[in-house]
Coordinates of N, CA and C in Angstrom, one line a residue:
A1089 N 70.1 66.9 111.2 CA 68.8 66.6 110.5 C 68.0 65.7 111.3
W1090 N 66.7 65.8 111.2 CA 65.8 64.9 111.9 C 64.8 64.3 111.0
S1091 N 64.1 63.3 111.4 CA 63.1 62.6 110.6 C 61.7 62.7 111.2
L1092 N 60.7 62.3 110.4 CA 59.4 62.2 111.0 C 59.3 61.2 112.1
E1093 N 60.1 60.1 112.0 CA 60.1 59.1 113.1 C 60.6 59.7 114.4
Q1094 N 61.6 60.5 114.3 CA 62.2 61.1 115.5 C 61.1 62.1 116.1
V1095 N 60.4 62.8 115.3 CA 59.4 63.7 115.9 C 58.2 63.0 116.4
F1096 N 57.6 62.1 115.7 CA 56.4 61.4 116.0 C 56.6 60.0 116.7
G1097 N 57.8 59.5 116.7 CA 58.1 58.2 117.3 C 57.8 57.1 116.4
R1098 N 57.1 57.3 115.3 CA 56.8 56.3 114.2 C 56.4 57.0 113.0
R1099 N 56.2 56.3 111.9 CA 55.7 56.9 110.7 C 54.3 57.4 110.9
S1100 N 54.0 58.6 110.6 CA 52.7 59.2 111.0 C 51.9 59.5 109.8
D1101 N 50.7 58.9 109.7 CA 49.8 59.3 108.6 C 49.4 60.7 108.7
M1102 N 49.3 61.3 109.9 CA 48.9 62.7 110.1 C 50.0 63.5 109.4
A1103 N 51.2 63.3 109.7 CA 52.3 64.1 109.1 C 52.3 63.9 107.6
K1104 N 52.1 62.7 107.1 CA 52.2 62.5 105.7 C 51.0 63.2 104.9
S1105 N 49.9 63.5 105.6 CA 48.8 64.1 104.9 C 48.7 65.6 105.2
H1106 N 49.6 66.1 105.9 CA 49.6 67.5 106.3 C 49.8 68.5 105.2
A1107 N 49.0 69.5 105.1 CA 49.0 70.4 104.0 C 50.3 71.2 103.8
Y1108 N 51.1 71.3 104.8 CA 52.3 72.1 104.7 C 53.6 71.2 104.4
L1109 N 53.4 69.9 104.2 CA 54.4 69.0 103.9 C 54.7 69.0 102.4
A1110 N 56.0 69.2 102.0 CA 56.4 69.1 100.6 C 55.9 67.8 100.0
P1111 N 55.4 67.8 98.8 CA 54.9 66.6 98.2 C 55.9 65.5 98.1
E1112 N 57.1 65.8 97.8 CA 58.1 64.7 97.7 C 58.4 64.0 99.0
R1113 N 58.0 64.6 100.1 CA 58.2 64.0 101.5 C 57.2 62.9 101.8
Y1114 N 56.1 62.9 101.0 CA 55.1 61.8 101.2 C 55.6 60.4 101.0
F1115 N 56.6 60.3 100.1 CA 57.0 59.0 99.7 C 58.5 58.7 100.0
V1116 N 58.9 59.3 101.1 CA 60.3 59.1 101.6 C 60.5 57.7 102.1
S1117 N 61.6 57.1 101.7 CA 61.9 55.8 102.2 C 62.5 55.9 103.6
E1118 N 62.5 54.9 104.3 CA 63.0 54.9 105.7 C 64.5 55.3 105.8
R1119 N 65.2 55.0 104.7 CA 66.7 55.3 104.7 C 66.9 56.8 104.3
K1120 N 66.0 57.4 103.7 CA 66.2 58.8 103.2 C 65.2 59.7 103.9
T1121 N 65.5 59.9 105.2 CA 64.7 60.7 106.0 C 65.2 62.1 106.4
R1122 N 66.4 62.5 105.7 CA 66.9 63.8 106.0 C 66.1 64.9 105.4
W1123 N 66.0 66.0 106.1 CA 65.3 67.2 105.6 C 66.3 68.1 104.9
Y1124 N 65.7 68.9 104.0 CA 66.5 69.8 103.2 C 65.8 71.1 103.0
A1125 N 66.5 72.1 102.6 CA 65.9 73.5 102.5 C 64.7 73.5 101.6
S1126 N 64.7 72.8 100.5 CA 63.6 72.9 99.6 C 62.2 72.5 100.2
A1127 N 62.3 71.5 101.0 CA 61.1 71.0 101.7 C 60.6 72.0 102.7
D1128 N 61.6 72.7 103.4 CA 61.2 73.8 104.3 C 60.6 75.0 103.6
I1129 N 61.1 75.2 102.4 CA 60.6 76.3 101.6 C 59.2 76.1 101.2
Y1130 N 58.8 74.8 100.9 CA 57.5 74.5 100.6 C 56.6 74.8 101.8
S1131 N 57.0 74.4 102.9 CA 56.3 74.6 104.2 C 56.1 76.1 104.4
M1132 N 57.2 76.9 104.1 CA 57.1 78.3 104.3 C 56.1 78.9 103.3
G1133 N 56.0 78.4 102.1 CA 55.0 78.8 101.2 C 53.6 78.5 101.7
G1134 N 53.4 77.4 102.4 CA 52.1 77.1 103.0 C 51.8 78.1 104.1
V1135 N 52.7 78.5 104.8 CA 52.5 79.5 105.9 C 52.2 80.9 105.2
L1136 N 52.9 81.3 104.2 CA 52.6 82.5 103.5 C 51.2 82.5 102.9
F1137 N 50.8 81.4 102.3 CA 49.5 81.2 101.8 C 48.4 81.4 102.9
Y1138 N 48.7 80.7 104.1 CA 47.8 80.8 105.2 C 47.7 82.3 105.7
L1139 N 48.8 83.0 105.7 CA 48.8 84.4 106.2 C 47.9 85.2 105.2
A1140 N 48.0 84.9 103.9 CA 47.3 85.7 102.9 C 45.8 85.4 102.9
T1141 N 45.4 84.1 103.2 CA 44.0 83.7 103.0 C 43.3 83.2 104.3
G1142 N 44.1 82.8 105.3 CA 43.4 82.2 106.5 C 43.1 80.7 106.2
Q1143 N 43.6 80.2 105.1 CA 43.3 78.8 104.7 C 44.5 78.0 104.5
E1144 N 44.4 76.6 104.7 CA 45.5 75.8 104.3 C 45.8 75.9 102.8
P1145 N 47.0 75.7 102.4 CA 47.3 75.7 101.0 C 46.6 74.6 100.2
P1146 N 46.3 74.8 99.0 CA 45.6 73.8 98.2 C 46.5 72.6 98.0
S1147 N 45.9 71.4 97.8 CA 46.7 70.2 97.6 C 47.5 70.3 96.3
P1148 N 48.7 69.8 96.4 CA 49.5 69.7 95.1 C 49.1 68.5 94.3
W1149 N 48.3 67.7 94.7 CA 47.9 66.4 94.1 C 46.8 66.6 93.1
E1150 N 46.8 65.8 92.0 CA 45.6 65.8 91.1 C 44.4 65.3 91.8
S1151 N 44.4 64.3 92.6 CA 43.3 63.8 93.3 C 43.7 63.4 94.7
K1152 N 44.5 62.4 94.9 CA 45.0 62.0 96.2 C 46.5 61.8 96.1
P1153 N 47.2 61.7 97.2 CA 48.7 61.6 97.1 C 49.1 60.2 96.5
D1154 N 49.1 60.2 95.2 CA 49.5 59.0 94.5 C 50.6 59.2 93.5
G1155 N 51.3 60.3 93.6 CA 52.4 60.5 92.7 C 52.1 61.5 91.6
R1156 N 50.8 61.7 91.3 CA 50.5 62.6 90.2 C 50.2 64.0 90.7
L1157 N 51.2 64.9 90.5 CA 51.1 66.3 90.9 C 50.4 67.1 89.9
K1158 N 49.7 68.2 90.5 CA 49.2 69.2 89.6 C 50.3 69.9 88.9
S1159 N 50.0 70.4 87.7 CA 51.1 71.2 87.0 C 51.2 72.6 87.8
N1160 N 52.4 73.2 87.6 CA 52.6 74.5 88.3 C 51.6 75.5 87.8
R1161 N 51.2 75.5 86.6 CA 50.2 76.4 86.0 C 48.9 76.2 86.7
T1162 N 48.5 74.9 86.8 CA 47.2 74.6 87.5 C 47.1 75.1 88.9
L1163 N 48.2 74.8 89.7 CA 48.2 75.2 91.1 C 48.3 76.7 91.2
K1164 N 49.1 77.4 90.3 CA 49.2 78.8 90.4 C 47.8 79.5 90.2
H1165 N 47.0 78.9 89.2 CA 45.7 79.5 89.0 C 44.8 79.3 90.2
E1166 N 44.9 78.1 90.8 CA 44.1 77.8 92.0 C 44.5 78.7 93.1
V1167 N 45.8 78.9 93.3 CA 46.3 79.8 94.4 C 45.8 81.3 94.1
A1168 N 45.9 81.7 92.9 CA 45.4 83.1 92.6 C 43.9 83.3 92.8
E1169 N 43.1 82.3 92.5 CA 41.7 82.4 92.7 C 41.3 82.4 94.2
I1170 N 42.0 81.6 95.0 CA 41.8 81.5 96.4 C 42.2 82.9 97.0
I1171 N 43.3 83.4 96.7 CA 43.8 84.7 97.3 C 42.8 85.8 96.8
K1172 N 42.4 85.8 95.6 CA 41.5 86.8 95.1 C 40.2 86.8 95.9
N1173 N 39.7 85.6 96.1 CA 38.4 85.4 96.9 C 38.5 85.7 98.4
A1174 N 39.7 85.3 98.9 CA 39.8 85.4 100.4 C 40.3 86.8 100.8
N1175 N 41.1 87.4 100.0 CA 41.8 88.7 100.4 C 42.0 89.6 99.1
I1176 N 40.9 90.2 98.7 CA 40.9 91.0 97.5 C 41.9 92.2 97.6
D1177 N 42.0 92.7 98.8 CA 42.9 93.9 99.0 C 44.3 93.5 98.7
L1178 N 44.7 92.3 99.2 CA 46.1 91.8 99.0 C 46.3 91.5 97.5
F1179 N 45.3 90.9 96.9 CA 45.4 90.5 95.5 C 45.5 91.8 94.7
R1180 N 44.8 92.8 95.0 CA 44.9 94.1 94.2 C 46.1 94.9 94.5
S1181 N 46.7 94.7 95.7 CA 47.8 95.6 96.1 C 49.1 95.1 95.4
N1182 N 49.2 93.9 95.1 CA 50.4 93.4 94.3 C 50.2 92.0 93.9
I1183 N 50.0 91.9 92.6 CA 49.8 90.5 92.0 C 51.0 89.7 92.2
G1184 N 52.2 90.3 92.5 CA 53.4 89.6 92.7 C 53.4 88.6 93.9
V1185 N 52.4 88.9 94.8 CA 52.3 88.0 96.0 C 52.1 86.6 95.5
I1186 N 51.4 86.4 94.4 CA 51.1 85.0 93.9 C 52.4 84.4 93.5
D1187 N 53.2 85.1 92.8 CA 54.5 84.6 92.3 C 55.4 84.3 93.5
I1188 N 55.4 85.1 94.6 CA 56.2 84.8 95.8 C 55.7 83.5 96.4
I1189 N 54.4 83.4 96.6 CA 53.9 82.2 97.2 C 54.2 80.9 96.4
M1190 N 54.0 81.1 95.1 CA 54.2 80.0 94.2 C 55.7 79.6 94.0
S1191 N 56.6 80.5 94.3 CA 58.0 80.2 94.2 C 58.3 79.2 95.4
C1192 N 57.5 79.2 96.4 CA 57.6 78.2 97.5 C 56.8 77.0 97.3
L1193 N 55.5 77.2 96.9 CA 54.6 76.0 96.8 C 54.6 75.2 95.5
C1194 N 55.6 75.5 94.7 CA 55.7 74.8 93.4 C 55.8 73.3 93.7
P1195 N 54.8 72.5 93.1 CA 54.8 71.1 93.4 C 56.1 70.4 92.9
N1196 N 56.6 70.8 91.8 CA 57.8 70.2 91.3 C 59.1 70.8 91.9
I1197 N 59.8 70.0 92.7 CA 60.9 70.5 93.4 C 62.0 71.1 92.6
D1198 N 62.1 70.7 91.3 CA 63.1 71.3 90.4 C 62.8 72.8 90.1
Y1199 N 61.6 73.3 90.3 CA 61.2 74.6 90.0 C 61.0 75.5 91.3
R1200 N 61.1 74.8 92.4 CA 60.8 75.5 93.7 C 62.0 76.3 94.1
A1201 N 61.8 77.4 94.8 CA 62.9 78.2 95.4 C 63.8 77.2 96.2
K1202 N 65.1 77.4 96.2 CA 66.0 76.5 96.9 C 66.4 77.0 98.3
H1203 N 66.1 78.3 98.5 CA 66.6 78.8 99.8 C 65.7 80.1 100.1
A1204 N 65.6 80.4 101.3 CA 64.8 81.6 101.7 C 65.3 82.9 101.1
S1205 N 66.6 82.9 100.9 CA 67.2 84.1 100.3 C 66.6 84.4 98.9
V1206 N 66.3 83.3 98.2 CA 65.7 83.5 96.8 C 64.4 84.1 97.0
V1207 N 63.6 83.7 98.0 CA 62.3 84.2 98.2 C 62.4 85.7 98.6
L1208 N 63.3 86.0 99.5 CA 63.5 87.4 99.9 C 63.9 88.3 98.7
E1209 N 64.7 87.8 97.8 CA 65.1 88.5 96.6 C 63.9 88.8 95.7
T1210 N 62.9 87.8 95.7 CA 61.7 88.0 94.9 C 60.9 89.1 95.5
I1211 N 60.8 89.0 96.9 CA 60.0 90.1 97.6 C 60.6 91.4 97.3
E1212 N 61.9 91.5 97.4 CA 62.6 92.8 97.1 C 62.4 93.3 95.7
A1213 N 62.2 92.4 94.7 CA 62.0 92.8 93.4 C 60.6 93.5 93.2
F1214 N 59.7 93.1 94.0 CA 58.3 93.7 94.0 C 58.2 94.9 95.0
E1215 N 59.2 95.1 95.8 CA 59.1 96.1 96.9 C 58.8 97.5 96.3
D1216 N 59.6 97.8 95.2 CA 59.5 99.2 94.7 C 58.5 99.3 93.6
S1217 N 57.7 98.2 93.3 CA 56.7 98.2 92.3 C 55.6 99.2 92.6
P1218 N 55.2 100.0 91.6 CA 54.1 101.0 91.9 C 52.8 100.4 92.3
T1219 N 52.6 99.1 92.1 CA 51.4 98.4 92.6 C 51.6 97.7 93.9
T1220 N 52.7 97.9 94.5 CA 53.0 97.2 95.8 C 52.5 98.0 97.0
N1221 N 51.9 97.4 98.0 CA 51.7 98.0 99.2 C 53.0 97.9 100.0
S1222 N 53.7 99.0 100.1 CA 55.1 98.9 100.7 C 55.1 98.5 102.1
D1223 N 54.1 98.9 102.9 CA 54.1 98.5 104.3 C 54.1 97.0 104.4
R1224 N 53.3 96.3 103.7 CA 53.2 94.8 103.7 C 54.5 94.2 103.2
S1225 N 55.0 94.8 102.1 CA 56.3 94.3 101.6 C 57.4 94.5 102.5
H1226 N 57.5 95.6 103.2 CA 58.6 95.8 104.2 C 58.4 94.8 105.4
A1227 N 57.2 94.6 105.8 CA 57.0 93.6 106.9 C 57.5 92.2 106.5
I1228 N 57.1 91.8 105.3 CA 57.5 90.5 104.8 C 59.0 90.4 104.7
K1229 N 59.6 91.4 104.1 CA 61.1 91.5 104.0 C 61.8 91.4 105.3
A1230 N 61.3 92.1 106.3 CA 61.9 92.1 107.7 C 61.8 90.7 108.3
E1231 N 60.7 90.0 108.1 CA 60.6 88.7 108.6 C 61.5 87.7 107.9
F1232 N 61.7 87.8 106.6 CA 62.6 86.9 106.0 C 64.1 87.2 106.3
E1233 N 64.4 88.5 106.6 CA 65.7 88.8 107.0 C 66.0 88.2 108.4
R1234 N 65.0 88.3 109.2 CA 65.1 87.7 110.6 C 65.3 86.2 110.5
I1235 N 64.6 85.5 109.6 CA 64.7 84.1 109.4 C 66.1 83.8 108.8
R1236 N 66.6 84.5 107.9 CA 67.9 84.3 107.2 C 69.0 84.5 108.2
D1237 N 68.9 85.4 109.1 CA 70.0 85.6 110.1 C 70.0 84.6 111.2

C-alpha cells in the first residue's frame, strides 16, 4: 500500500481536492494512509462518469469538503441529469449506466461497491437488457475483465 505522502512527497491540497478521490480520503489521518479497494472503486466511478460525459464527476459534498456529504439520492439525480445533458444517446441506450456509475460514486462508503467484480456483475445484469446497447456493454465488460485479471 502507498500513501499520498509517498506519491507527492508531502500532504497535497491538490490531491485532497481532486474530483476522483473518495470523499473519506479527504480526512485521513497521518497514521491511516493505507489505500483500499473501495477508494479505488470511487475513483473508477469518476473515470466511468468522465467517459460517459467528458466531465469530472460532481462533488460528493453539500457545499465544501467539510464532512457533510450529499445523499446518495441527491447525487444520483445530479449524475443522471449530467449524463442526460452530456450524452443523451448513452442515457437513452440504457438507464442502467447511472446505476453502474453510482455503485462506484456512492458518497457513503457503506453503500459503495466493494470490488470491481461487483461492478462487473452489475454490468452483466444489464448486458442482456432489451434497452442496452450491447456493443457498449461488451466493451465495458471486457475492460473490467482485463482489470480484474
